């Protein structure tokens, strides 16, 4: 990120690094990505939001950061 890589680069499903971090309880990574300006309102190709992704996997700590 410091080198200028895009913080919201999507995979083939529309997932961003922040979504992947939220889905895997990578709390420190979530904070770094948010500090670098990750889009908190991004939606996947299936129209899933960050909050939905965190809730889908039952990750309360991720939800607490996002809400």
PDB file of N, CA and C in Angstrom:
ATOM      1  N   UNK A   1       0.822  -1.198   0.000  1.00  0.00           N
ATOM      2  CA  UNK A   1       0.000   0.000   0.000  1.00  0.00           C
ATOM      3  C   UNK A   1       0.863   1.257   0.000  1.00  0.00           C
ATOM      4  N   UNK A   2       1.951   1.214   0.749  1.00  0.00           N
ATOM      5  CA  UNK A   2       2.842   2.365   0.774  1.00  0.00           C
ATOM      6  C   UNK A   2       3.424   2.642  -0.605  1.00  0.00           C
ATOM      7  N   UNK A   3       3.570   1.604  -1.405  1.00  0.00           N
ATOM      8  CA  UNK A   3       4.133   1.754  -2.750  1.00  0.00           C
ATOM      9  C   UNK A   3       3.084   2.227  -3.764  1.00  0.00           C
ATOM     10  N   UNK A   4       1.839   2.417  -3.311  1.00  0.00           N
ATOM     11  CA  UNK A   4       0.809   2.933  -4.192  1.00  0.00           C
ATOM     12  C   UNK A   4      -0.111   1.894  -4.808  1.00  0.00           C
ATOM     13  N   UNK A   5      -0.073   0.664  -4.321  1.00  0.00           N
ATOM     14  CA  UNK A   5      -0.986  -0.356  -4.838  1.00  0.00           C
ATOM     15  C   UNK A   5      -2.417  -0.005  -4.459  1.00  0.00           C
ATOM     16  N   UNK A   6      -3.375  -0.296  -5.312  1.00  0.00           N
ATOM     17  CA  UNK A   6      -4.771   0.070  -5.021  1.00  0.00           C
ATOM     18  C   UNK A   6      -5.326  -0.703  -3.830  1.00  0.00           C
ATOM     19  N   UNK A   7      -5.903   0.013  -2.903  1.00  0.00           N
ATOM     20  CA  UNK A   7      -6.421  -0.600  -1.685  1.00  0.00           C
ATOM     21  C   UNK A   7      -7.710  -1.381  -1.945  1.00  0.00           C
ATOM     22  N   UNK A   8      -8.430  -1.038  -2.989  1.00  0.00           N
ATOM     23  CA  UNK A   8      -9.713  -1.677  -3.286  1.00  0.00           C
ATOM     24  C   UNK A   8      -9.670  -2.576  -4.520  1.00  0.00           C
ATOM     25  N   UNK A   9      -8.537  -3.158  -4.810  1.00  0.00           N
ATOM     26  CA  UNK A   9      -8.412  -4.060  -5.947  1.00  0.00           C
ATOM     27  C   UNK A   9      -9.359  -5.250  -5.756  1.00  0.00           C
ATOM     28  N   UNK A  10     -10.191  -5.523  -6.743  1.00  0.00           N
ATOM     29  CA  UNK A  10     -11.197  -6.591  -6.648  1.00  0.00           C
ATOM     30  C   UNK A  10     -10.689  -7.902  -7.229  1.00  0.00           C
ATOM     31  N   UNK A  11     -11.164  -9.022  -6.653  1.00  0.00           N
ATOM     32  CA  UNK A  11     -10.928 -10.319  -7.278  1.00  0.00           C
ATOM     33  C   UNK A  11     -12.075 -10.601  -8.247  1.00  0.00           C
ATOM     34  N   UNK A  12     -12.135 -11.806  -8.801  1.00  0.00           N
ATOM     35  CA  UNK A  12     -13.148 -12.112  -9.819  1.00  0.00           C
ATOM     36  C   UNK A  12     -14.581 -12.098  -9.289  1.00  0.00           C
ATOM     37  N   UNK A  13     -14.768 -12.170  -7.962  1.00  0.00           N
ATOM     38  CA  UNK A  13     -16.102 -12.103  -7.368  1.00  0.00           C
ATOM     39  C   UNK A  13     -16.446 -10.697  -6.877  1.00  0.00           C
ATOM     40  N   UNK A  14     -15.496  -9.785  -7.006  1.00  0.00           N
ATOM     41  CA  UNK A  14     -15.721  -8.434  -6.529  1.00  0.00           C
ATOM     42  C   UNK A  14     -15.291  -8.214  -5.095  1.00  0.00           C
ATOM     43  N   UNK A  15     -14.623  -9.207  -4.504  1.00  0.00           N
ATOM     44  CA  UNK A  15     -14.130  -9.062  -3.140  1.00  0.00           C
ATOM     45  C   UNK A  15     -12.895  -8.177  -3.128  1.00  0.00           C
ATOM     46  N   UNK A  16     -12.815  -7.299  -2.146  1.00  0.00           N
ATOM     47  CA  UNK A  16     -11.645  -6.450  -1.954  1.00  0.00           C
ATOM     48  C   UNK A  16     -10.808  -7.036  -0.811  1.00  0.00           C
ATOM     49  N   UNK A  17      -9.579  -6.560  -0.632  1.00  0.00           N
ATOM     50  CA  UNK A  17      -8.783  -7.030   0.499  1.00  0.00           C
ATOM     51  C   UNK A  17      -9.488  -6.821   1.847  1.00  0.00           C
ATOM     52  N   UNK A  18     -10.208  -5.711   1.986  1.00  0.00           N
ATOM     53  CA  UNK A  18     -10.924  -5.468   3.242  1.00  0.00           C
ATOM     54  C   UNK A  18     -12.010  -6.517   3.466  1.00  0.00           C
ATOM     55  N   UNK A  19     -12.687  -6.912   2.424  1.00  0.00           N
ATOM     56  CA  UNK A  19     -13.719  -7.948   2.558  1.00  0.00           C
ATOM     57  C   UNK A  19     -13.094  -9.280   2.954  1.00  0.00           C
ATOM     58  N   UNK A  20     -11.985  -9.605   2.350  1.00  0.00           N
ATOM     59  CA  UNK A  20     -11.295 -10.850   2.691  1.00  0.00           C
ATOM     60  C   UNK A  20     -10.815 -10.816   4.138  1.00  0.00           C
ATOM     61  N   UNK A  21     -10.308  -9.669   4.563  1.00  0.00           N
ATOM     62  CA  UNK A  21      -9.859  -9.528   5.950  1.00  0.00           C
ATOM     63  C   UNK A  21     -11.034  -9.671   6.917  1.00  0.00           C
ATOM     64  N   UNK A  22     -12.164  -9.067   6.591  1.00  0.00           N
ATOM     65  CA  UNK A  22     -13.356  -9.158   7.444  1.00  0.00           C
ATOM     66  C   UNK A  22     -13.876 -10.586   7.517  1.00  0.00           C
ATOM     67  N   UNK A  23     -13.783 -11.318   6.420  1.00  0.00           N
ATOM     68  CA  UNK A  23     -14.269 -12.699   6.373  1.00  0.00           C
ATOM     69  C   UNK A  23     -13.351 -13.661   7.113  1.00  0.00           C
ATOM     70  N   UNK A  24     -12.103 -13.257   7.329  1.00  0.00           N
ATOM     71  CA  UNK A  24     -11.149 -14.172   7.964  1.00  0.00           C
ATOM     72  C   UNK A  24     -10.663 -13.690   9.328  1.00  0.00           C
ATOM     73  N   UNK A  25     -11.348 -12.705   9.891  1.00  0.00           N
ATOM     74  CA  UNK A  25     -11.013 -12.152  11.211  1.00  0.00           C
ATOM     75  C   UNK A  25      -9.603 -11.573  11.282  1.00  0.00           C
ATOM     76  N   UNK A  26      -9.131 -11.011  10.204  1.00  0.00           N
ATOM     77  CA  UNK A  26      -7.818 -10.374  10.186  1.00  0.00           C
ATOM     78  C   UNK A  26      -7.998  -8.913  10.617  1.00  0.00           C
ATOM     79  N   UNK A  27      -8.196  -8.727  11.909  1.00  0.00           N
ATOM     80  CA  UNK A  27      -8.554  -7.428  12.467  1.00  0.00           C
ATOM     81  C   UNK A  27      -7.471  -6.377  12.218  1.00  0.00           C
ATOM     82  N   UNK A  28      -6.217  -6.739  12.437  1.00  0.00           N
ATOM     83  CA  UNK A  28      -5.132  -5.779  12.202  1.00  0.00           C
ATOM     84  C   UNK A  28      -5.085  -5.356  10.739  1.00  0.00           C
ATOM     85  N   UNK A  29      -5.276  -6.301   9.853  1.00  0.00           N
ATOM     86  CA  UNK A  29      -5.286  -5.987   8.419  1.00  0.00           C
ATOM     87  C   UNK A  29      -6.461  -5.087   8.078  1.00  0.00           C
ATOM     88  N   UNK A  30      -7.609  -5.331   8.695  1.00  0.00           N
ATOM     89  CA  UNK A  30      -8.771  -4.478   8.460  1.00  0.00           C
ATOM     90  C   UNK A  30      -8.455  -3.036   8.832  1.00  0.00           C
ATOM     91  N   UNK A  31      -7.832  -2.849   9.984  1.00  0.00           N
ATOM     92  CA  UNK A  31      -7.518  -1.492  10.435  1.00  0.00           C
ATOM     93  C   UNK A  31      -6.537  -0.801   9.495  1.00  0.00           C
ATOM     94  N   UNK A  32      -5.535  -1.530   9.032  1.00  0.00           N
ATOM     95  CA  UNK A  32      -4.567  -0.962   8.095  1.00  0.00           C
ATOM     96  C   UNK A  32      -5.269  -0.553   6.801  1.00  0.00           C
ATOM     97  N   UNK A  33      -6.089  -1.444   6.259  1.00  0.00           N
ATOM     98  CA  UNK A  33      -6.786  -1.156   5.007  1.00  0.00           C
ATOM     99  C   UNK A  33      -7.731   0.038   5.148  1.00  0.00           C
ATOM    100  N   UNK A  34      -8.417   0.123   6.258  1.00  0.00           N
ATOM    101  CA  UNK A  34      -9.318   1.255   6.502  1.00  0.00           C
ATOM    102  C   UNK A  34      -8.505   2.546   6.605  1.00  0.00           C
ATOM    103  N   UNK A  35      -7.373   2.480   7.289  1.00  0.00           N
ATOM    104  CA  UNK A  35      -6.515   3.669   7.407  1.00  0.00           C
ATOM    105  C   UNK A  35      -5.972   4.120   6.057  1.00  0.00           C
ATOM    106  N   UNK A  36      -5.816   3.201   5.120  1.00  0.00           N
ATOM    107  CA  UNK A  36      -5.353   3.538   3.777  1.00  0.00           C
ATOM    108  C   UNK A  36      -6.498   3.916   2.838  1.00  0.00           C
ATOM    109  N   UNK A  37      -7.702   4.026   3.387  1.00  0.00           N
ATOM    110  CA  UNK A  37      -8.823   4.539   2.609  1.00  0.00           C
ATOM    111  C   UNK A  37      -9.671   3.499   1.900  1.00  0.00           C
ATOM    112  N   UNK A  38      -9.668   2.264   2.386  1.00  0.00           N
ATOM    113  CA  UNK A  38     -10.510   1.231   1.770  1.00  0.00           C
ATOM    114  C   UNK A  38     -11.973   1.669   1.775  1.00  0.00           C
ATOM    115  N   UNK A  39     -12.659   1.341   0.705  1.00  0.00           N
ATOM    116  CA  UNK A  39     -14.059   1.715   0.539  1.00  0.00           C
ATOM    117  C   UNK A  39     -14.943   0.850   1.438  1.00  0.00           C
ATOM    118  N   UNK A  40     -15.553   1.471   2.429  1.00  0.00           N
ATOM    119  CA  UNK A  40     -16.413   0.749   3.369  1.00  0.00           C
ATOM    120  C   UNK A  40     -17.794   0.461   2.793  1.00  0.00           C
ATOM    121  N   UNK A  41     -18.115   1.048   1.656  1.00  0.00           N
ATOM    122  CA  UNK A  41     -19.431   0.859   1.038  1.00  0.00           C
ATOM    123  C   UNK A  41     -19.373  -0.024  -0.198  1.00  0.00           C
ATOM    124  N   UNK A  42     -18.236  -0.657  -0.441  1.00  0.00           N
ATOM    125  CA  UNK A  42     -18.073  -1.505  -1.622  1.00  0.00           C
ATOM    126  C   UNK A  42     -19.040  -2.692  -1.580  1.00  0.00           C
ATOM    127  N   UNK A  43     -19.498  -3.110  -2.736  1.00  0.00           N
ATOM    128  CA  UNK A  43     -20.355  -4.295  -2.854  1.00  0.00           C
ATOM    129  C   UNK A  43     -19.739  -5.263  -3.852  1.00  0.00           C
ATOM    130  N   UNK A  44     -19.914  -6.554  -3.584  1.00  0.00           N
ATOM    131  CA  UNK A  44     -19.411  -7.589  -4.483  1.00  0.00           C
ATOM    132  C   UNK A  44     -20.299  -7.672  -5.719  1.00  0.00           C
ATOM    133  N   UNK A  45     -19.939  -8.536  -6.624  1.00  0.00           N
ATOM    134  CA  UNK A  45     -20.755  -8.741  -7.826  1.00  0.00           C
ATOM    135  C   UNK A  45     -22.114  -9.339  -7.487  1.00  0.00           C
ATOM    136  N   UNK A  46     -22.216  -9.967  -6.303  1.00  0.00           N
ATOM    137  CA  UNK A  46     -23.504 -10.500  -5.836  1.00  0.00           C
ATOM    138  C   UNK A  46     -24.223  -9.494  -4.945  1.00  0.00           C
ATOM    139  N   UNK A  47     -23.729  -8.233  -4.943  1.00  0.00           N
ATOM    140  CA  UNK A  47     -24.327  -7.150  -4.177  1.00  0.00           C
ATOM    141  C   UNK A  47     -24.177  -7.325  -2.665  1.00  0.00           C
ATOM    142  N   UNK A  48     -23.140  -8.018  -2.221  1.00  0.00           N
ATOM    143  CA  UNK A  48     -22.884  -8.210  -0.792  1.00  0.00           C
ATOM    144  C   UNK A  48     -22.026  -7.064  -0.266  1.00  0.00           C
ATOM    145  N   UNK A  49     -22.386  -6.552   0.894  1.00  0.00           N
ATOM    146  CA  UNK A  49     -21.636  -5.476   1.530  1.00  0.00           C
ATOM    147  C   UNK A  49     -20.615  -6.059   2.502  1.00  0.00           C
ATOM    148  N   UNK A  50     -19.745  -5.204   3.013  1.00  0.00           N
ATOM    149  CA  UNK A  50     -18.772  -5.626   4.024  1.00  0.00           C
ATOM    150  C   UNK A  50     -19.459  -6.184   5.263  1.00  0.00           C
ATOM    151  N   UNK A  51     -20.488  -5.482   5.713  1.00  0.00           N
ATOM    152  CA  UNK A  51     -21.218  -5.934   6.906  1.00  0.00           C
ATOM    153  C   UNK A  51     -21.843  -7.303   6.651  1.00  0.00           C
ATOM    154  N   UNK A  52     -22.411  -7.493   5.479  1.00  0.00           N
ATOM    155  CA  UNK A  52     -23.011  -8.781   5.153  1.00  0.00           C
ATOM    156  C   UNK A  52     -21.959  -9.892   5.166  1.00  0.00           C
ATOM    157  N   UNK A  53     -20.808  -9.631   4.579  1.00  0.00           N
ATOM    158  CA  UNK A  53     -19.748 -10.639   4.518  1.00  0.00           C
ATOM    159  C   UNK A  53     -19.292 -11.018   5.926  1.00  0.00           C
ATOM    160  N   UNK A  54     -19.056 -10.032   6.780  1.00  0.00           N
ATOM    161  CA  UNK A  54     -18.634 -10.321   8.153  1.00  0.00           C
ATOM    162  C   UNK A  54     -19.716 -11.100   8.900  1.00  0.00           C
ATOM    163  N   UNK A  55     -20.977 -10.714   8.724  1.00  0.00           N
ATOM    164  CA  UNK A  55     -22.082 -11.405   9.394  1.00  0.00           C
ATOM    165  C   UNK A  55     -22.261 -12.819   8.861  1.00  0.00           C
ATOM    166  N   UNK A  56     -22.073 -12.985   7.557  1.00  0.00           N
ATOM    167  CA  UNK A  56     -22.233 -14.305   6.938  1.00  0.00           C
ATOM    168  C   UNK A  56     -21.295 -15.327   7.573  1.00  0.00           C
ATOM    169  N   UNK A  57     -20.108 -14.884   7.940  1.00  0.00           N
ATOM    170  CA  UNK A  57     -19.138 -15.780   8.574  1.00  0.00           C
ATOM    171  C   UNK A  57     -19.205 -15.736  10.093  1.00  0.00           C
ATOM    172  N   UNK A  58     -20.122 -14.949  10.641  1.00  0.00           N
ATOM    173  CA  UNK A  58     -20.323 -14.894  12.090  1.00  0.00           C
ATOM    174  C   UNK A  58     -19.193 -14.226  12.842  1.00  0.00           C
ATOM    175  N   UNK A  59     -18.549 -13.251  12.223  1.00  0.00           N
ATOM    176  CA  UNK A  59     -17.383 -12.614  12.836  1.00  0.00           C
ATOM    177  C   UNK A  59     -17.766 -11.299  13.517  1.00  0.00           C
ATOM    178  N   UNK A  60     -18.147 -11.404  14.772  1.00  0.00           N
ATOM    179  CA  UNK A  60     -18.560 -10.242  15.550  1.00  0.00           C
ATOM    180  C   UNK A  60     -17.449  -9.197  15.666  1.00  0.00           C
ATOM    181  N   UNK A  61     -16.182  -9.591  15.912  1.00  0.00           N
ATOM    182  CA  UNK A  61     -15.139  -8.565  15.992  1.00  0.00           C
ATOM    183  C   UNK A  61     -15.009  -7.745  14.699  1.00  0.00           C
ATOM    184  N   UNK A  62     -15.156  -8.373  13.567  1.00  0.00           N
ATOM    185  CA  UNK A  62     -15.126  -7.644  12.293  1.00  0.00           C
ATOM    186  C   UNK A  62     -16.302  -6.692  12.198  1.00  0.00           C
ATOM    187  N   UNK A  63     -17.470  -7.150  12.607  1.00  0.00           N
ATOM    188  CA  UNK A  63     -18.666  -6.308  12.568  1.00  0.00           C
ATOM    189  C   UNK A  63     -18.511  -5.075  13.453  1.00  0.00           C
ATOM    190  N   UNK A  64     -17.896  -5.256  14.609  1.00  0.00           N
ATOM    191  CA  UNK A  64     -17.721  -4.127  15.533  1.00  0.00           C
ATOM    192  C   UNK A  64     -16.870  -3.023  14.905  1.00  0.00           C
ATOM    193  N   UNK A  65     -15.921  -3.393  14.092  1.00  0.00           N
ATOM    194  CA  UNK A  65     -15.086  -2.393  13.423  1.00  0.00           C
ATOM    195  C   UNK A  65     -15.882  -1.684  12.327  1.00  0.00           C
ATOM    196  N   UNK A  66     -16.740  -2.412  11.651  1.00  0.00           N
ATOM    197  CA  UNK A  66     -17.455  -1.873  10.503  1.00  0.00           C
ATOM    198  C   UNK A  66     -18.687  -1.049  10.844  1.00  0.00           C
ATOM    199  N   UNK A  67     -19.249  -1.300  12.013  1.00  0.00           N
ATOM    200  CA  UNK A  67     -20.497  -0.605  12.395  1.00  0.00           C
ATOM    201  C   UNK A  67     -20.194   0.535  13.350  1.00  0.00           C
TER     202      UNK A  67
END
